[in-house]
């Protein structure tokens, strides 16, 4: 039995289309992350699911019942807001039991349920505190407890970690995931942080410009990106632009041959994406397929890995190799970079990547390497 | 150092300038005789006894002042709350026009409004009745709660309303459990601003009372023909104390700088 | 003759028959919220707006000797204000002069008030939130002080018997003024009697009391724009070597120019209606329109339409300047 199903959902504000023709299924008991850059429509989609916005077109159904017309207060969906939206004029316990209080549940039951939920989010003993006395992390726990109080059918979280500092964020991601699995509740998390999505989600929906680019498990999304946008938004990738030729790609003078062979028409514009950890740097005299020579321009060690920037005739390329590797390169050294055939992903060149810093002119640099700058800190 | 001293000095001088006439009035209430002398001669608290006990004309006018101020403040809140709420919620052209009309009497010279009201009440035969005095102050001072309530509504985080809705609250429930409690301090500020300004208001009441009843302020003005007496000063002191209490409470329990339009983000 | 009337009646009936239930249904269809808003709109129109319209309408009426007044439509009341009742045979500028004093006092009073309130408020906003709140309580308390009480205080302070003149005499400044001949100069300025300086009655005392009345309003009006000036902007200017005065001239003043001008206009409008200060501190020859409005409506002359006409002139003046201040506010908003 499917959980929450969106069919043909569209949302327009005047001439602006925020969400365009979305068909999605959120399986029961699973955690789905809506992932995308800001302005991609993911929050609007979440608000439509919550009933806070009316879709311009399409239907939303839960376990087969059409709930499109149901207002938010009739849906019984728990939601955690980006700012947490805890009521400052109520105590912690009153916040948590708000949904019960307005439903007319008696005081003793309310108190018991609030204590139970606060215990669940490790906030036992905080019942009578004011909201102003809580730290950011504590506020988030209270917001989660409050959203769960009405035993919601669907649990929604809008950028739940964005108000927390980086260290706390990692811990809370794991904790939230464990809680979700324990309660076995259908959950949707909106985030722009791919690491957060990959940590928590059973299923990731990558969105851009009001549409979804790909739906799949974290490893599918990472290892088999369906579009150039996904390849650039999730993790890092080297992009090489060229023309399709006999199942391979011509980039300048070089011919790249992926495995399995691609089926583009000869001459069509194609771009190759290859993750930095798949690019291996070797000595200049090594030869083989998919190997180009170049010059090392920059090196840096980041903990377990070493990044090597190489300027090649096909553009600048970034390689990420284990720091433990025996090979040592120096800046200015001539090397060769190998792009393994199985690690090449080919996409039609529509200029559609999240990095969007590369041009299409002949003299432009053809490579966009670092795509998710937000991820560097984490 | 010199700059800081200059700043402090200037502010203190301004404060003295502002406080001086008020202090003089307050101190002259201590005069023993009937005449208003400064510094007071033969200091006594007998004038307080006169004001609150011996001379019924003062107690009577104080009663009128309190009735008019409290009723006008209540009515002003009842009228402006829906206007402010409608404007905040829907922001239609109609609600904007209604809000600016509600602020009109406060923005224009009160003497013109007083003249107009005296015509209006003459036509419906209510001139000189207490209820028209109450309505007059309601209209004159409604702009104050309109502004404070609007500021209060704007300070509500809209995510709170969404949060309440996802937890099952209907529009009415949200109004009762989220909006009213969160704007209570702003509503009370508006209420007490009306009370205080109604106590002190002179010219409109001068026109609409038509000498058939008097508030303390009016009574003082009427008695001025016979010159100032120390007993009047007691009225001034009483109102000054009420003002100080009201505004101090507003500062203590509300955010007075924000209410006066200060940037919200700055807190130190 | 009767036929059209009957047909008219029938038509009216038919409309009532059609409209009645529809109207009732319409009323039923309205939620309680609409009904509340309807009642409030009616109250606003009746109590808040109608008085102003009445003043305008009455101003075109006509006084009847020995009785009250009747509706009418002529401009004689306005003509009387500007050039006198006997125009065009002769021109009397009595009321035009009153209008002049009204405007002059209001301009001077608001300028002086803003002149002192600006530095005060600027220093105030540099303090902590707590000290700001304390100053605001002080300013609001003085703002709410009735004009009657303020006049009472200044009357004591300026009265010839016990106030400033008595003090000046006691410490010997008066005799020094007499000896040096300054007293004669002050007499020319209407600030001295043959024996001592006098402030009551004088135009100086009138204007100063009016400035005093609106000073707290000026502080409140300037508080919002001054406290919203970005502190980091001032700090940035400091790090680039700007002194306090340079900061004031190059950062603060340009940022608050429009709000200051707007406050001036609002205070000016407020002062247009001052009554008690003028009756107490201005000599009859130097009194203003509000005083004569009162005389016409309640006082000795009892000529309601003429009082209304003066009130309309005040209203129009106020309306023009409020329009200006709204324009300035919109301009400031667009710049922000």
Short mmCIF file of C-alpha atoms in Angstrom, two decimals, chain A residues 22-371:
data_model
loop_
_atom_site.label_atom_id
_atom_site.label_comp_id
_atom_site.label_asym_id
_atom_site.label_seq_id
_atom_site.Cartn_x
_atom_site.Cartn_y
_atom_site.Cartn_z
CA UNK A 22 5.41 16.69 -9.82
CA UNK A 23 4.47 13.00 -9.54
CA UNK A 24 5.97 11.40 -6.46
CA UNK A 25 5.33 8.57 -4.06
CA UNK A 26 6.52 8.71 -0.48
CA UNK A 27 6.54 5.10 0.74
CA UNK A 28 5.01 4.32 4.12
CA UNK A 29 7.47 4.35 7.00
CA UNK A 30 10.34 5.60 4.87
CA UNK A 31 12.30 8.83 5.10
CA UNK A 32 12.41 10.86 1.89
CA UNK A 33 14.67 13.88 1.47
CA UNK A 34 13.70 16.69 -0.89
CA UNK A 35 17.11 17.96 -1.91
CA UNK A 36 17.94 20.96 -4.06
CA UNK A 37 19.42 24.45 -4.13
CA UNK A 38 17.45 27.32 -2.61
CA UNK A 39 14.57 28.45 -4.79
CA UNK A 40 14.10 25.04 -6.40
CA UNK A 41 10.56 24.69 -5.04
CA UNK A 42 11.25 22.07 -2.39
CA UNK A 43 9.85 24.13 0.48
CA UNK A 44 6.76 25.06 -1.55
CA UNK A 45 6.22 21.37 -2.25
CA UNK A 46 6.52 20.55 1.46
CA UNK A 47 4.08 23.33 2.36
CA UNK A 48 1.57 21.92 -0.15
CA UNK A 49 1.96 18.49 1.40
CA UNK A 50 1.33 20.06 4.83
CA UNK A 51 -1.76 21.84 3.50
CA UNK A 52 -0.31 25.31 4.12
CA UNK A 53 -0.48 26.13 0.41
CA UNK A 54 -3.06 25.01 -2.13
CA UNK A 55 -1.66 23.40 -5.27
CA UNK A 56 -2.72 25.17 -8.47
CA UNK A 57 -3.24 21.77 -10.05
CA UNK A 58 -2.92 18.09 -9.20
CA UNK A 59 -3.92 15.86 -6.31
CA UNK A 60 -2.40 14.67 -3.06
CA UNK A 61 -3.59 11.39 -1.59
CA UNK A 62 -2.73 9.52 1.56
CA UNK A 63 -3.25 5.74 1.58
CA UNK A 64 -5.71 6.10 -1.28
CA UNK A 65 -7.76 8.98 0.19
CA UNK A 66 -7.70 12.27 -1.70
CA UNK A 67 -6.62 14.95 0.79
CA UNK A 68 -5.96 17.78 -1.69
CA UNK A 69 -8.83 19.88 -0.35
CA UNK A 70 -8.17 19.20 3.32
CA UNK A 71 -6.84 22.25 5.18
CA UNK A 72 -3.67 21.90 7.24
CA UNK A 73 -5.48 21.69 10.54
CA UNK A 74 -7.48 18.64 9.39
CA UNK A 75 -4.55 16.65 7.99
CA UNK A 76 -2.82 15.48 11.16
CA UNK A 77 0.65 15.96 9.68
CA UNK A 78 3.35 16.95 12.17
CA UNK A 79 5.75 19.60 10.95
CA UNK A 80 9.07 20.96 12.22
CA UNK A 81 9.82 24.46 10.95
CA UNK A 82 13.14 25.95 9.98
CA UNK A 83 12.92 28.49 12.81
CA UNK A 84 11.24 25.81 15.00
CA UNK A 85 8.33 28.26 15.58
CA UNK A 86 8.04 27.40 19.26
CA UNK A 87 5.46 29.56 21.01
CA UNK A 88 7.30 31.92 23.36
CA UNK A 89 4.23 32.50 25.53
CA UNK A 90 3.99 28.84 26.52
CA UNK A 91 6.23 26.52 28.52
CA UNK A 92 8.02 23.58 26.91
CA UNK A 93 5.33 21.14 28.03
CA UNK A 94 2.53 23.44 26.84
CA UNK A 95 4.21 23.69 23.45
CA UNK A 96 4.52 19.94 23.15
CA UNK A 97 0.93 19.32 24.21
CA UNK A 98 -0.52 22.17 22.11
CA UNK A 99 -2.22 19.89 19.58
CA UNK A 100 -3.77 17.89 22.42
CA UNK A 101 -4.93 21.01 24.30
CA UNK A 102 -6.81 22.42 21.34
CA UNK A 103 -8.31 18.99 20.67
CA UNK A 104 -9.77 19.11 24.20
CA UNK A 105 -7.65 16.41 25.82
CA UNK A 106 -7.67 16.65 29.63
CA UNK A 107 -4.78 18.18 31.51
CA UNK A 108 -3.38 15.05 33.13
CA UNK A 109 -3.25 13.14 29.85
CA UNK A 110 -1.61 16.12 28.18
CA UNK A 111 1.06 16.31 30.83
CA UNK A 112 1.72 12.59 30.64
CA UNK A 113 2.02 12.66 26.86
CA UNK A 114 4.32 15.70 26.98
CA UNK A 115 6.59 13.95 29.48
CA UNK A 116 6.64 10.82 27.37
CA UNK A 117 7.57 12.74 24.21
CA UNK A 118 10.18 14.89 25.92
CA UNK A 119 11.69 11.69 27.28
CA UNK A 120 11.75 10.32 23.73
CA UNK A 121 13.78 13.31 22.50
CA UNK A 122 16.01 13.24 25.63
CA UNK A 123 14.53 16.40 27.09
CA UNK A 124 12.99 14.92 30.24
CA UNK A 125 12.91 17.44 33.08
CA UNK A 126 12.58 20.47 30.81
CA UNK A 127 8.76 20.51 30.98
CA UNK A 128 8.37 23.82 32.79
CA UNK A 129 11.17 25.79 31.14
CA UNK A 130 10.42 28.83 29.02
CA UNK A 131 11.36 28.65 25.33
CA UNK A 132 13.75 31.58 25.76
CA UNK A 133 15.85 29.51 28.18
CA UNK A 134 16.62 26.77 25.63
CA UNK A 135 19.63 26.41 23.34
CA UNK A 136 19.23 25.87 19.59
CA UNK A 137 19.64 22.09 19.87
CA UNK A 138 17.17 21.89 22.74
CA UNK A 139 14.65 23.94 20.80
CA UNK A 140 14.91 21.53 17.91
CA UNK A 141 14.23 18.57 20.18
CA UNK A 142 11.17 20.32 21.59
CA UNK A 143 9.96 21.15 18.06
CA UNK A 144 10.31 17.48 17.08
CA UNK A 145 8.45 16.32 20.19
CA UNK A 146 5.71 18.87 19.51
CA UNK A 147 5.25 17.71 15.92
CA UNK A 148 4.99 14.09 17.06
CA UNK A 149 2.44 14.78 19.80
CA UNK A 150 -0.63 14.24 17.67
CA UNK A 151 0.75 10.89 16.38
CA UNK A 152 0.95 12.32 12.87
CA UNK A 153 0.36 10.24 9.73
CA UNK A 154 3.23 12.04 8.02
CA UNK A 155 6.16 13.80 9.65
CA UNK A 156 7.48 16.86 7.80
CA UNK A 157 10.71 18.74 8.48
CA UNK A 158 11.67 21.97 6.73
CA UNK A 159 15.46 22.50 6.81
CA UNK A 160 15.50 21.19 10.37
CA UNK A 161 19.27 21.47 10.87
CA UNK A 162 19.91 24.90 9.38
CA UNK A 163 19.67 26.72 12.71
CA UNK A 164 22.23 24.42 14.36
CA UNK A 165 26.01 24.63 14.28
CA UNK A 166 27.95 22.16 12.14
CA UNK A 167 28.97 19.77 14.90
CA UNK A 168 25.53 19.49 16.44
CA UNK A 169 24.05 19.04 12.99
CA UNK A 170 25.90 15.76 12.31
CA UNK A 171 24.85 14.27 15.65
CA UNK A 172 21.23 15.34 15.23
CA UNK A 173 21.04 13.87 11.73
CA UNK A 174 21.91 10.44 13.07
CA UNK A 175 19.64 10.83 16.04
CA UNK A 176 16.68 11.96 13.96
CA UNK A 177 17.17 9.02 11.62
CA UNK A 178 17.20 6.57 14.55
CA UNK A 179 14.06 8.15 15.98
CA UNK A 180 12.29 7.94 12.64
CA UNK A 181 13.18 4.27 12.25
CA UNK A 182 12.05 3.53 15.79
CA UNK A 183 8.66 5.19 15.23
CA UNK A 184 8.38 3.80 11.67
CA UNK A 185 6.75 7.01 10.48
CA UNK A 186 6.52 8.32 6.89
CA UNK A 187 8.87 11.28 6.93
CA UNK A 188 9.79 14.03 4.46
CA UNK A 189 12.81 16.26 5.08
CA UNK A 190 13.56 19.35 3.02
CA UNK A 191 17.25 20.17 2.84
CA UNK A 192 19.88 21.81 0.66
CA UNK A 193 22.65 19.81 2.28
CA UNK A 194 23.42 16.66 0.26
CA UNK A 195 25.37 15.16 3.15
CA UNK A 196 22.35 15.56 5.39
CA UNK A 197 20.10 13.95 2.78
CA UNK A 198 22.48 11.03 2.29
CA UNK A 199 22.87 10.49 6.03
CA UNK A 200 19.18 10.26 6.76
CA UNK A 201 17.18 9.31 3.70
CA UNK A 202 15.88 6.03 2.31
CA UNK A 203 14.96 7.92 -0.82
CA UNK A 204 16.28 11.20 -2.17
CA UNK A 205 14.38 13.47 -4.54
CA UNK A 206 16.79 15.91 -6.22
CA UNK A 207 14.96 19.01 -7.35
CA UNK A 208 15.83 22.02 -9.46
CA UNK A 209 13.69 24.76 -10.97
CA UNK A 210 10.42 23.34 -9.66
CA UNK A 211 10.97 19.86 -11.13
CA UNK A 212 12.63 16.74 -9.87
CA UNK A 213 15.80 15.59 -11.60
CA UNK A 214 16.11 12.16 -10.07
CA UNK A 215 14.48 9.98 -7.46
CA UNK A 216 16.50 7.18 -5.93
CA UNK A 217 18.41 5.78 -3.01
CA UNK A 218 21.45 7.77 -1.80
CA UNK A 219 23.89 5.41 -3.50
CA UNK A 220 21.96 5.41 -6.77
CA UNK A 221 21.95 9.18 -6.79
CA UNK A 222 25.64 9.36 -6.06
CA UNK A 223 26.97 6.63 -8.28
CA UNK A 224 24.47 6.77 -11.13
CA UNK A 225 23.36 10.41 -11.45
CA UNK A 226 20.63 10.64 -14.05
CA UNK A 227 21.42 14.18 -15.17
CA UNK A 228 24.39 16.50 -15.28
CA UNK A 229 22.64 18.62 -12.65
CA UNK A 230 22.49 15.72 -10.21
CA UNK A 231 26.11 14.83 -10.90
CA UNK A 232 27.17 18.37 -10.14
CA UNK A 233 24.88 18.99 -7.16
CA UNK A 234 25.60 15.72 -5.35
CA UNK A 235 29.26 15.51 -4.46
CA UNK A 236 31.93 16.85 -6.80
CA UNK A 237 32.58 16.04 -10.43
CA UNK A 238 34.94 16.96 -13.24
CA UNK A 239 32.99 17.99 -16.32
CA UNK A 240 34.54 17.67 -19.80
CA UNK A 241 32.62 18.96 -22.80
CA UNK A 242 32.91 17.35 -26.20
CA UNK A 243 31.19 15.78 -29.19
CA UNK A 244 29.88 12.21 -29.41
CA UNK A 245 31.82 9.96 -31.79
CA UNK A 246 31.23 6.23 -32.30
CA UNK A 247 30.04 5.51 -28.76
CA UNK A 248 32.78 7.64 -27.25
CA UNK A 249 33.43 11.35 -26.84
CA UNK A 250 35.92 13.65 -28.54
CA UNK A 251 37.21 16.35 -26.24
CA UNK A 252 39.60 18.45 -28.27
CA UNK A 253 42.22 16.05 -29.62
CA UNK A 254 41.43 13.31 -27.13
CA UNK A 255 38.98 10.51 -27.46
CA UNK A 256 37.29 9.16 -24.34
CA UNK A 257 35.72 5.75 -24.42
CA UNK A 258 33.22 4.94 -21.65
CA UNK A 259 32.05 1.49 -20.67
CA UNK A 260 29.44 0.52 -21.67
CA UNK A 261 29.58 2.55 -24.89
CA UNK A 262 27.19 5.49 -25.09
CA UNK A 263 24.46 5.74 -27.67
CA UNK A 264 24.59 9.42 -28.63
CA UNK A 265 24.35 10.46 -32.27
CA UNK A 266 27.72 11.28 -33.75
CA UNK A 267 28.41 15.02 -33.47
CA UNK A 268 25.94 15.84 -30.69
CA UNK A 269 27.18 17.96 -27.79
CA UNK A 270 27.94 15.78 -24.79
CA UNK A 271 29.51 16.29 -21.42
CA UNK A 272 31.41 13.74 -19.41
CA UNK A 273 31.24 13.73 -15.63
CA UNK A 274 33.85 11.94 -13.58
CA UNK A 275 34.11 12.05 -9.78
CA UNK A 276 37.52 13.26 -8.48
CA UNK A 277 38.03 10.10 -6.43
CA UNK A 278 37.84 8.09 -9.67
CA UNK A 279 40.52 10.12 -11.44
CA UNK A 280 43.95 8.63 -10.81
CA UNK A 281 47.16 10.52 -11.37
CA UNK A 282 50.17 8.60 -12.57
CA UNK A 283 53.66 9.21 -13.93
CA UNK A 284 53.93 11.16 -17.17
CA UNK A 285 55.16 8.20 -19.15
CA UNK A 286 52.25 5.90 -18.31
CA UNK A 287 50.05 5.20 -21.25
CA UNK A 288 46.63 3.66 -21.77
CA UNK A 289 43.08 4.51 -22.80
CA UNK A 290 41.32 7.58 -21.34
CA UNK A 291 44.58 9.02 -20.14
CA UNK A 292 45.70 12.61 -20.72
CA UNK A 293 48.92 14.27 -19.67
CA UNK A 294 49.06 17.54 -17.80
CA UNK A 295 50.82 19.72 -15.22
CA UNK A 296 50.18 19.80 -11.48
CA UNK A 297 49.08 23.32 -10.50
CA UNK A 298 47.98 22.93 -6.90
CA UNK A 299 48.07 20.30 -4.18
CA UNK A 300 46.37 20.05 -0.82
CA UNK A 301 46.03 17.41 1.86
CA UNK A 302 42.60 17.31 3.51
CA UNK A 303 42.79 14.67 6.20
CA UNK A 304 42.25 11.28 4.64
CA UNK A 305 42.50 12.45 1.04
CA UNK A 306 44.80 14.53 -1.11
CA UNK A 307 43.50 16.76 -3.85
CA UNK A 308 45.61 17.23 -6.96
CA UNK A 309 44.73 19.92 -9.48
CA UNK A 310 46.06 19.16 -12.95
CA UNK A 311 45.99 21.45 -15.97
CA UNK A 312 45.46 19.30 -19.08
CA UNK A 313 44.67 19.99 -22.74
CA UNK A 314 41.04 18.97 -22.01
CA UNK A 315 40.77 21.44 -19.16
CA UNK A 316 41.73 21.55 -15.49
CA UNK A 317 40.98 18.35 -13.62
CA UNK A 318 40.77 17.58 -9.94
CA UNK A 319 41.79 14.21 -8.59
CA UNK A 320 41.17 13.00 -5.11
CA UNK A 321 43.49 10.23 -3.99
CA UNK A 322 44.00 8.60 -0.61
CA UNK A 323 46.56 10.56 1.41
CA UNK A 324 48.28 7.27 2.18
CA UNK A 325 49.28 6.79 -1.44
CA UNK A 326 52.99 6.18 -2.06
CA UNK A 327 53.09 8.49 -5.06
CA UNK A 328 54.33 12.00 -4.40
CA UNK A 329 53.83 14.82 -6.88
CA UNK A 330 55.20 18.32 -6.84
CA UNK A 331 53.71 21.50 -8.18
CA UNK A 332 54.76 22.01 -11.82
CA UNK A 333 55.45 18.33 -12.38
CA UNK A 334 54.22 16.73 -15.59
CA UNK A 335 51.84 13.85 -14.88
CA UNK A 336 49.10 11.85 -16.57
CA UNK A 337 45.47 11.63 -15.43
CA UNK A 338 43.42 8.53 -16.03
CA UNK A 339 39.64 8.54 -16.33
CA UNK A 340 38.53 4.91 -15.84
CA UNK A 341 36.01 3.87 -18.49
CA UNK A 342 33.46 2.53 -15.97
CA UNK A 343 33.49 5.82 -14.00
CA UNK A 344 32.57 8.08 -16.93
CA UNK A 345 28.98 9.30 -16.97
CA UNK A 346 27.76 10.91 -20.17
CA UNK A 347 25.02 13.56 -20.39
CA UNK A 348 23.70 15.64 -23.24
CA UNK A 349 25.32 19.09 -22.95
CA UNK A 350 22.49 21.47 -22.09
CA UNK A 351 24.64 23.64 -19.87
CA UNK A 352 22.57 22.41 -16.95
CA UNK A 353 24.81 21.89 -13.97
CA UNK A 354 24.49 23.24 -10.46
CA UNK A 355 27.95 24.77 -10.56
CA UNK A 356 26.99 26.90 -13.53
CA UNK A 357 30.29 28.76 -13.59
CA UNK A 358 31.52 27.39 -16.89
CA UNK A 359 30.83 29.00 -20.23
CA UNK A 360 30.37 27.36 -23.58
CA UNK A 361 32.80 29.42 -25.65
CA UNK A 362 35.78 27.71 -27.24
CA UNK A 363 38.38 29.45 -25.12
CA UNK A 364 36.58 28.90 -21.82
CA UNK A 365 37.67 26.47 -19.23
CA UNK A 366 35.68 23.38 -19.84
CA UNK A 367 35.76 21.95 -16.36
CA UNK A 368 33.69 22.67 -13.33
CA UNK A 369 35.08 20.76 -10.49
CA UNK A 370 33.91 21.88 -7.09
CA UNK A 371 30.17 22.07 -7.08
#
